[in-house]
């Protein structure tokens, strides 16, 4: 059984909010971070969709690793992860 997957569209509003909240890795001009950040945001949304659909048992840890650039386990990164998930789910209202 094969499944066609398409990249998820990332709204400009979501990109701006993630840049505001995670600007240290999204807007760093010393890297070609804009492309990298867009890739990370798309991967984050795809993994979030997998998690919501119950398709990927380790999607939550993968999301955390994508956001933080580090392995899961650091409480600061976990806070960032929770904030990004709230943004993706539309449950964050402080912006």
Coordinates of N, CA and C in Angstrom, one line a residue, residues 6-56:
X6 N 2.0 15.0 0.2 CA 2.3 16.3 -0.4 C 2.8 17.2 0.7
X7 N 3.7 18.1 0.4 CA 4.1 19.0 1.5 C 3.0 19.9 1.9
X8 N 3.0 20.1 3.2 CA 1.9 21.0 3.8 C 2.2 22.4 3.6
X9 N 1.2 23.2 3.3 CA 1.4 24.6 3.1 C 1.6 25.3 4.5
X10 N 2.5 26.2 4.5 CA 2.8 26.9 5.8 C 2.4 28.3 5.6
X11 N 1.4 28.7 6.4 CA 0.9 30.1 6.3 C 1.9 31.1 6.7
X12 N 1.8 32.3 6.1 CA 2.7 33.4 6.5 C 2.6 33.8 7.9
X13 N 1.4 33.7 8.5 CA 1.1 34.0 9.9 C 1.9 33.1 10.8
X14 N 1.8 31.8 10.5 CA 2.5 30.8 11.3 C 4.0 31.0 11.2
X15 N 4.5 31.3 10.0 CA 6.0 31.5 9.9 C 6.4 32.7 10.7
X16 N 5.6 33.8 10.6 CA 5.9 35.0 11.4 C 5.9 34.7 12.9
X17 N 4.9 34.0 13.4 CA 4.8 33.7 14.8 C 6.0 32.8 15.2
X18 N 6.3 31.8 14.4 CA 7.5 31.0 14.8 C 8.8 31.8 14.7
X19 N 8.9 32.6 13.8 CA 10.1 33.5 13.7 C 10.2 34.4 15.0
X20 N 9.0 34.9 15.4 CA 9.0 35.7 16.6 C 9.4 34.9 17.8
X21 N 8.8 33.7 18.0 CA 9.1 32.9 19.2 C 10.4 32.1 19.1
X22 N 10.8 31.8 17.9 CA 12.0 31.0 17.8 C 13.1 31.6 16.9
X23 N 13.1 32.9 17.0 CA 14.0 33.7 16.1 C 15.5 33.3 16.1
X24 N 15.9 32.8 17.2 CA 17.3 32.4 17.4 C 17.8 31.4 16.3
X25 N 16.9 30.5 15.9 CA 17.3 29.6 14.9 C 16.6 29.8 13.6
X26 N 15.6 30.6 13.5 CA 14.9 30.9 12.3 C 15.5 32.1 11.5
X27 N 15.9 33.1 12.2 CA 16.3 34.3 11.6 C 17.9 34.6 11.6
X28 N 18.6 33.6 12.0 CA 20.1 33.8 12.2 C 20.7 33.9 10.8
X29 N 21.3 35.1 10.5 CA 21.8 35.4 9.1 C 23.1 34.7 8.9
X30 N 23.7 34.1 9.8 CA 25.0 33.4 9.6 C 24.8 32.0 8.9
X31 N 23.6 31.6 8.8 CA 23.3 30.3 8.1 C 22.4 30.7 6.9
X32 N 22.2 29.7 6.0 CA 21.1 29.9 5.1 C 19.9 29.4 5.8
X33 N 19.6 30.1 6.9 CA 18.6 29.6 7.8 C 17.1 29.7 7.3
X34 N 16.9 30.7 6.4 CA 15.6 30.9 5.9 C 15.1 29.6 5.2
X35 N 15.9 29.0 4.4 CA 15.6 27.8 3.7 C 15.5 26.6 4.8
X36 N 16.5 26.6 5.6 CA 16.5 25.5 6.7 C 15.3 25.7 7.6
X37 N 14.9 26.9 8.0 CA 13.8 27.1 8.9 C 12.5 26.7 8.2
X38 N 12.4 27.1 6.9 CA 11.1 26.7 6.2 C 11.0 25.2 6.1
X39 N 12.2 24.5 5.9 CA 12.2 23.0 5.8 C 11.8 22.5 7.2
X40 N 12.3 23.1 8.3 CA 12.0 22.6 9.6 C 10.5 22.8 9.9
X41 N 10.0 24.0 9.5 CA 8.6 24.3 9.8 C 7.7 23.3 9.0
X42 N 8.0 23.0 7.8 CA 7.3 22.0 7.0 C 7.3 20.7 7.6
X43 N 8.5 20.3 8.0 CA 8.7 19.0 8.7 C 8.0 18.9 10.0
X44 N 8.0 20.0 10.7 CA 7.3 20.1 12.0 C 5.8 19.9 11.8
X45 N 5.2 20.6 10.8 CA 3.8 20.4 10.5 C 3.5 19.0 10.0
X46 N 4.3 18.4 9.2 CA 4.1 17.1 8.7 C 4.1 16.1 9.9
X47 N 5.0 16.2 10.8 CA 5.1 15.3 11.9 C 3.9 15.6 12.9
X48 N 3.5 16.8 13.0 CA 2.3 17.1 13.8 C 1.1 16.4 13.2
X49 N 1.0 16.5 11.9 CA -0.2 15.8 11.2 C -0.1 14.3 11.4
X50 N 1.1 13.7 11.4 CA 1.3 12.3 11.6 C 0.9 12.0 13.1
X51 N 1.3 12.8 14.0 CA 1.0 12.6 15.4 C -0.5 12.7 15.6
X52 N -1.1 13.7 15.1 CA -2.6 13.8 15.2 C -3.3 12.7 14.6
X53 N -2.8 12.1 13.5 CA -3.5 11.0 12.8 C -3.1 9.7 13.5
X54 N -2.1 9.7 14.4 CA -1.7 8.5 15.1 C -0.8 7.6 14.2
X55 N -0.2 8.2 13.2 CA 0.6 7.5 12.2 C 2.1 7.3 12.6
X56 N 2.5 8.1 13.5 CA 4.0 8.1 13.8 C 4.1 8.1 15.3

